[in-house]
CSV table of C-alpha atoms and ligand atoms in Angstrom, one decimal:
chain,number,residue,atom,x,y,z
A,9,ARG,CA,0.1,-0.3,0.0
A,10,HIS,CA,1.2,3.7,-0.7
A,11,PRO,CA,0.9,6.1,1.7
A,12,GLY,CA,-2.4,8.3,1.3
A,13,TRP,CA,-3.9,5.8,-0.7
A,14,PRO,CA,-7.1,5.0,-0.8
A,15,ALA,CA,-8.8,7.7,0.9
A,16,ARG,CA,-12.1,9.4,1.5
A,17,LEU,CA,-11.5,13.3,2.2
A,18,GLY,CA,-14.1,15.7,3.7
A,19,PRO,CA,-16.9,16.6,4.2
A,20,LEU,CA,-17.0,20.1,3.5
A,21,VAL,CA,-19.3,22.6,3.8
A,22,VAL,CA,-19.3,25.5,1.2
A,23,ALA,CA,-21.5,27.7,-0.9
A,24,GLY,CA,-21.9,25.1,-3.8
A,25,GLY,CA,-23.2,22.4,-0.9
A,26,THR,CA,-21.6,19.4,1.1
A,27,LEU,CA,-18.4,18.3,-0.7
A,28,GLU,CA,-16.8,15.0,-0.4
A,29,LEU,CA,-13.8,13.4,-2.0
A,30,ARG,CA,-13.8,9.7,-3.0
A,31,PRO,CA,-12.1,7.3,-5.4
A,32,PRO,CA,-13.5,6.4,-8.7
A,33,ARG,CA,-15.5,3.7,-9.1
A,34,LEU,CA,-16.7,1.8,-12.4
A,35,ARG,CA,-20.1,2.8,-11.5
A,36,ASP,CA,-19.4,6.4,-11.9
A,37,ALA,CA,-19.6,5.8,-15.8
A,38,SER,CA,-23.0,7.2,-16.3
A,39,ALA,CA,-23.0,10.3,-14.0
A,40,TRP,CA,-19.4,10.9,-15.8
A,41,SER,CA,-20.2,10.9,-18.9
A,42,SER,CA,-23.4,12.6,-18.8
A,43,THR,CA,-21.9,15.4,-17.1
A,44,ARG,CA,-18.8,15.7,-19.2
A,45,GLN,CA,-21.1,15.1,-22.6
A,46,ARG,CA,-23.6,18.1,-21.4
A,47,ASP,CA,-20.4,20.2,-20.5
A,48,ARG,CA,-18.3,20.2,-23.6
A,49,ALA,CA,-18.3,23.8,-24.1
A,50,HIS,CA,-17.3,24.4,-20.0
A,51,LEU,CA,-14.4,21.8,-20.4
A,52,GLU,CA,-12.9,21.0,-23.8
A,53,ARG,CA,-10.9,24.0,-24.1
A,54,TRP,CA,-9.2,23.6,-21.2
A,55,GLU,CA,-8.1,20.3,-21.2
A,56,PRO,CA,-5.3,18.5,-23.2
A,57,SER,CA,-6.0,17.4,-27.0
A,58,SER,CA,-7.6,13.5,-27.8
A,59,TYR,CA,-5.5,12.4,-30.9
A,60,GLY,CA,-8.2,11.1,-33.4
A,61,GLN,CA,-10.5,10.6,-30.8
A,62,GLY,CA,-13.9,13.2,-30.6
A,63,TRP,CA,-15.1,14.5,-27.6
A,64,GLU,CA,-18.2,12.3,-27.8
A,65,GLU,CA,-16.0,9.1,-27.8
A,66,ARG,CA,-13.5,10.2,-25.4
A,67,ASN,CA,-16.3,10.9,-22.8
A,68,SER,CA,-18.6,8.0,-23.9
A,69,LEU,CA,-20.0,5.5,-21.2
A,70,LEU,CA,-17.5,2.9,-22.5
A,71,ALA,CA,-14.9,5.4,-22.1
A,72,TRP,CA,-14.9,5.4,-18.5
A,73,PRO,CA,-14.0,1.7,-17.5
A,74,PRO,CA,-10.5,1.9,-19.2
A,75,GLN,CA,-9.9,5.5,-17.5
A,76,TRP,CA,-11.0,4.1,-14.2
A,77,ALA,CA,-8.9,1.1,-14.4
A,78,ALA,CA,-5.8,3.4,-15.5
A,79,LEU,CA,-6.2,5.7,-12.5
A,80,ARG,CA,-6.9,2.8,-10.1
A,81,SER,CA,-3.6,1.6,-10.9
A,82,LEU,CA,-1.6,4.4,-11.1
A,83,ALA,CA,-2.8,5.0,-7.4
A,84,ARG,CA,-2.1,1.7,-6.3
A,85,ARG,CA,1.2,2.1,-7.4
A,86,GLY,CA,1.9,5.5,-5.7
A,87,LEU,CA,1.6,7.6,-8.9
A,88,ALA,CA,-1.4,9.4,-8.4
A,89,LEU,CA,-4.4,10.4,-6.2
A,90,PRO,CA,-7.4,10.4,-8.4
A,91,PHE,CA,-10.6,11.9,-6.5
A,92,MET,CA,-14.3,12.5,-7.7
A,93,ILE,CA,-15.9,15.1,-6.3
A,94,VAL,CA,-19.3,14.7,-4.8
A,95,VAL,CA,-21.4,17.4,-3.9
A,96,ASP,CA,-24.5,16.8,-2.1
A,97,GLY,CA,-24.3,13.0,-2.9
A,98,ARG,CA,-24.3,13.8,-6.7
A,99,LEU,CA,-20.9,13.4,-8.9
A,100,ALA,CA,-19.4,17.0,-9.3
A,101,GLY,CA,-16.4,16.8,-10.9
A,102,GLN,CA,-12.8,15.5,-10.4
A,103,VAL,CA,-9.4,16.6,-8.7
A,104,THR,CA,-6.1,14.6,-9.3
A,105,VAL,CA,-2.6,14.6,-8.0
A,106,GLY,CA,-0.7,13.2,-10.7
A,107,ASN,CA,2.8,12.4,-11.8
A,108,ILE,CA,3.9,12.1,-8.4
A,109,GLN,CA,7.8,11.4,-7.9
A,110,ARG,CA,8.8,10.5,-4.5
A,111,GLY,CA,12.9,10.5,-3.6
A,112,ALA,CA,14.2,14.0,-3.1
A,113,LEU,CA,11.4,15.6,-5.2
A,114,ARG,CA,8.3,14.4,-3.4
A,115,SER,CA,5.9,16.7,-5.7
A,116,GLY,CA,3.3,15.8,-8.2
A,117,TRP,CA,0.7,18.1,-10.5
A,118,VAL,CA,-2.7,19.0,-9.4
A,119,GLY,CA,-5.7,19.3,-12.1
A,120,TYR,CA,-9.5,19.6,-11.5
A,121,TRP,CA,-12.7,20.2,-13.5
A,122,VAL,CA,-16.5,21.0,-11.7
A,123,ALA,CA,-19.4,20.7,-13.5
A,124,SER,CA,-20.6,24.0,-15.0
A,125,GLU,CA,-23.9,24.1,-12.8
A,126,LEU,CA,-22.1,24.1,-9.5
A,127,THR,CA,-19.1,26.8,-10.5
A,128,GLY,CA,-19.0,29.9,-8.7
A,129,GLY,CA,-19.8,27.9,-5.3
A,130,GLY,CA,-16.2,27.3,-3.9
A,131,VAL,CA,-16.5,23.5,-4.6
A,132,ALA,CA,-12.9,23.5,-6.8
A,133,THR,CA,-11.3,25.7,-3.9
A,134,ALA,CA,-12.1,23.3,-1.3
A,135,ALA,CA,-11.4,20.3,-3.3
A,136,VAL,CA,-8.0,21.4,-3.9
A,137,ALA,CA,-7.4,22.6,-0.5
A,138,LEU,CA,-8.6,18.9,1.0
A,139,VAL,CA,-6.2,17.3,-1.6
A,140,ALA,CA,-3.2,19.3,-0.9
A,141,ASP,CA,-3.4,18.9,2.7
A,142,HIS,CA,-3.7,15.3,2.1
A,143,SER,CA,-0.8,15.2,-0.1
A,144,PHE,CA,1.2,17.2,2.4
A,145,GLY,CA,0.0,14.8,5.5
A,146,PRO,CA,-0.7,11.1,4.8
A,147,ALA,CA,0.6,11.2,1.1
A,148,GLY,CA,3.9,12.4,2.2
A,149,LEU,CA,4.8,15.0,-0.7
A,150,HIS,CA,6.5,18.2,-0.3
A,151,ARG,CA,5.3,20.1,-3.3
A,152,LEU,CA,2.0,20.6,-5.3
A,153,GLU,CA,2.5,22.2,-8.8
A,154,ALA,CA,-0.5,23.7,-11.0
A,155,THR,CA,0.2,24.7,-14.5
A,156,VAL,CA,-2.6,26.8,-16.2
A,157,ARG,CA,-3.4,28.7,-19.1
A,158,PRO,CA,-2.9,32.5,-18.8
A,159,GLU,CA,-6.5,32.8,-20.1
A,160,ASN,CA,-8.4,30.5,-17.6
A,161,GLU,CA,-9.1,33.3,-14.9
A,162,PRO,CA,-11.5,30.9,-13.1
A,163,SER,CA,-8.8,28.3,-12.7
A,164,LEU,CA,-6.2,31.1,-11.7
A,165,ARG,CA,-8.4,32.5,-9.2
A,166,VAL,CA,-8.8,29.1,-7.5
A,167,LEU,CA,-5.1,29.0,-6.9
A,168,ASP,CA,-4.7,32.7,-6.0
A,169,LYS,CA,-7.3,32.0,-3.0
A,170,LEU,CA,-5.4,29.2,-2.1
A,171,GLY,CA,-1.9,30.8,-2.0
A,172,PHE,CA,-0.1,29.2,-4.9
A,173,ARG,CA,3.1,31.0,-5.9
A,174,ARG,CA,3.2,31.9,-9.8
A,175,GLU,CA,6.6,30.7,-10.6
A,176,GLY,CA,6.7,31.1,-14.5
A,177,LEU,CA,5.5,30.8,-17.7
A,178,TYR,CA,6.1,27.9,-19.8
A,179,GLU,CA,5.9,28.6,-23.6
A,180,ARG,CA,4.0,26.3,-26.0
A,181,TYR,CA,3.8,23.9,-23.0
A,182,LEU,CA,0.9,21.7,-23.7
A,183,ASP,CA,-1.3,20.5,-26.6
A,184,VAL,CA,-4.7,21.8,-25.0
A,185,GLY,CA,-7.8,22.4,-27.1
A,186,GLY,CA,-6.2,21.6,-30.4
A,187,ALA,CA,-2.8,23.8,-30.1
A,188,TRP,CA,0.3,23.9,-28.0
A,189,ARG,CA,-0.5,26.7,-25.4
A,190,ASP,CA,1.8,28.7,-22.8
A,191,HIS,CA,1.1,27.8,-19.0
A,192,LEU,CA,1.7,29.7,-16.0
A,193,SER,CA,3.2,27.5,-13.3
A,194,LEU,CA,2.1,27.8,-10.0
A,195,ALA,CA,3.5,26.0,-6.9
A,196,PHE,CA,2.9,25.3,-3.2
A,197,THR,CA,5.3,23.4,-1.0
A,198,GLU,CA,4.5,22.1,2.6
A,199,GLU,CA,6.1,24.8,4.4
A,200,GLU,CA,3.9,27.1,3.5
A,201,VAL,CA,0.4,25.4,4.6
A,202,GLY,CA,0.8,26.2,8.3
A,203,ALA,CA,-2.3,24.9,9.9
A,204,GLY,CA,-3.4,23.7,6.6
A,205,MET,CA,-5.3,24.9,3.7
A,206,VAL,CA,-8.8,23.7,4.9
A,207,ALA,CA,-8.2,25.3,8.1
A,208,ARG,CA,-7.3,28.5,6.2
A,209,LEU,CA,-10.6,28.7,4.1
A,210,VAL,CA,-12.6,27.9,7.2
A,211,ARG,CA,-10.9,30.5,9.0
A,212,ARG,CA,-12.0,33.0,6.4
A,213,GLY,CA,-15.4,31.6,6.1
A,214,LEU,CA,-15.2,30.0,3.1
A,215,ALA,CA,-16.0,26.8,4.3
A,216,ARG,CA,-17.2,25.1,7.2
A,217,ILE,CA,-16.7,21.3,8.7
A,218,PRO,CA,-20.2,20.0,9.5
B,310,ACO,N1,-12.8,35.7,-14.4
B,310,ACO,C1,-12.4,36.0,-13.1
B,310,ACO,N2,-12.6,35.2,-12.0
B,310,ACO,C2,-13.8,34.1,-12.4
B,310,ACO,C3,-14.1,34.4,-13.3
B,310,ACO,C4,-13.8,34.9,-14.4
B,310,ACO,N3,-14.4,35.2,-15.8
B,310,ACO,N4,-15.4,33.3,-13.5
B,310,ACO,C5,-15.3,32.7,-12.2
B,310,ACO,N5,-14.3,33.5,-11.6
B,310,ACO,C6,-13.9,33.4,-9.8
B,310,ACO,C7,-15.4,32.7,-9.1
B,310,ACO,O1,-16.0,34.2,-9.0
B,310,ACO,C8,-14.5,32.5,-8.0
B,310,ACO,O2,-13.8,33.6,-7.2
B,310,ACO,P1,-14.4,34.2,-5.8
B,310,ACO,O3,-14.6,32.8,-4.7
B,310,ACO,O4,-13.2,34.8,-5.4
B,310,ACO,O5,-15.5,34.6,-6.1
B,310,ACO,C9,-13.5,31.7,-8.6
B,310,ACO,O6,-13.2,32.2,-10.0
B,310,ACO,C10,-14.1,30.0,-8.7
B,310,ACO,O7,-13.8,29.2,-7.6
B,310,ACO,P2,-14.4,28.2,-7.0
B,310,ACO,O8,-15.8,28.2,-6.8
B,310,ACO,O9,-13.7,27.1,-5.5
B,310,ACO,O10,-14.1,27.3,-8.2
B,310,ACO,P3,-15.3,26.4,-9.4
B,310,ACO,O11,-16.1,25.5,-8.4
B,310,ACO,O12,-16.3,27.2,-9.7
B,310,ACO,O13,-14.5,26.0,-10.4
B,310,ACO,C11,-13.1,25.6,-12.4
B,310,ACO,C12,-13.6,26.5,-10.9
B,310,ACO,C13,-12.8,24.2,-11.9
B,310,ACO,C14,-11.6,26.3,-13.2
B,310,ACO,C15,-14.3,25.6,-13.3
B,310,ACO,O14,-14.8,26.3,-14.0
B,310,ACO,C16,-13.8,24.5,-14.5
B,310,ACO,O15,-14.2,23.1,-14.3
B,310,ACO,N6,-13.8,24.7,-15.7
B,310,ACO,C17,-13.3,24.1,-16.8
B,310,ACO,C18,-11.9,23.0,-16.7
B,310,ACO,C19,-11.0,24.1,-16.2
B,310,ACO,O16,-10.6,24.9,-16.7
B,310,ACO,N7,-9.7,23.0,-15.2
B,310,ACO,C20,-8.9,23.6,-14.8
B,310,ACO,C21,-7.6,23.4,-15.6
B,310,ACO,S1,-6.0,24.0,-15.1
B,310,ACO,C22,-5.8,22.7,-14.0
B,310,ACO,O17,-6.1,21.7,-13.4
B,310,ACO,C23,-4.5,23.1,-12.8
């Protein structure tokens, strides 16, 4: 078993509802697929491009079992911390720590999406806070990195609210929405976390532990 996996994080109450994070399940297929098909316009331009596969195929019911299996395998090998975001009992998105490296780096990237009908309610901010506290605590990481297109203002706002520092600009970094896009690189290390990111949100009145 790798440190920090499997895990359930939360609950945490935010403006958008009561949020919990749990590992992906095979039976998430229908909620995952229908949400992402509905939200194509909200998600596609911010997500890595896929070669030869359209959005519908890539987010079909049949696309979930191999994705679920891949996430489960990465998590079991200590290479990822993949969570489904559940708000008031319904699938609301995903937050993942990926490319986890141990040894002298002890770092990973964090990525997330939230269903359009639930945006603006503090869900992504709370989800990243829960995952960060878990990463720096039980999972034993020292650093989290996030790369974001400069145009993605909601995502930058999430990271700014949590205190991620801007470290630089990666030019033509990632194939997103069909072209090589510049990305800002933001990071946070364990020394900066103090009593915890969740505790900081609670203190600022942005979240409540029920
Ligand atoms: N300009 C500036 N700020 C904005 C804008 C805008 N156009 N739209 C929303 N915001 C603000 C909101 O007001 C809120 O800030 P506030 O709390 O100070 O009012 C903030 O952005 C969003 O915070 P949350 O409510 O915690 O986040 P939310 O649950 O709405 O999810 C997310 C944000 C994940 C970026 C969602 O919009 C989404 O899924 N977008 C599409 C996919 C995506 O971009 N994912 C991130 C890719 S980058 C990465 O993973 C590192």
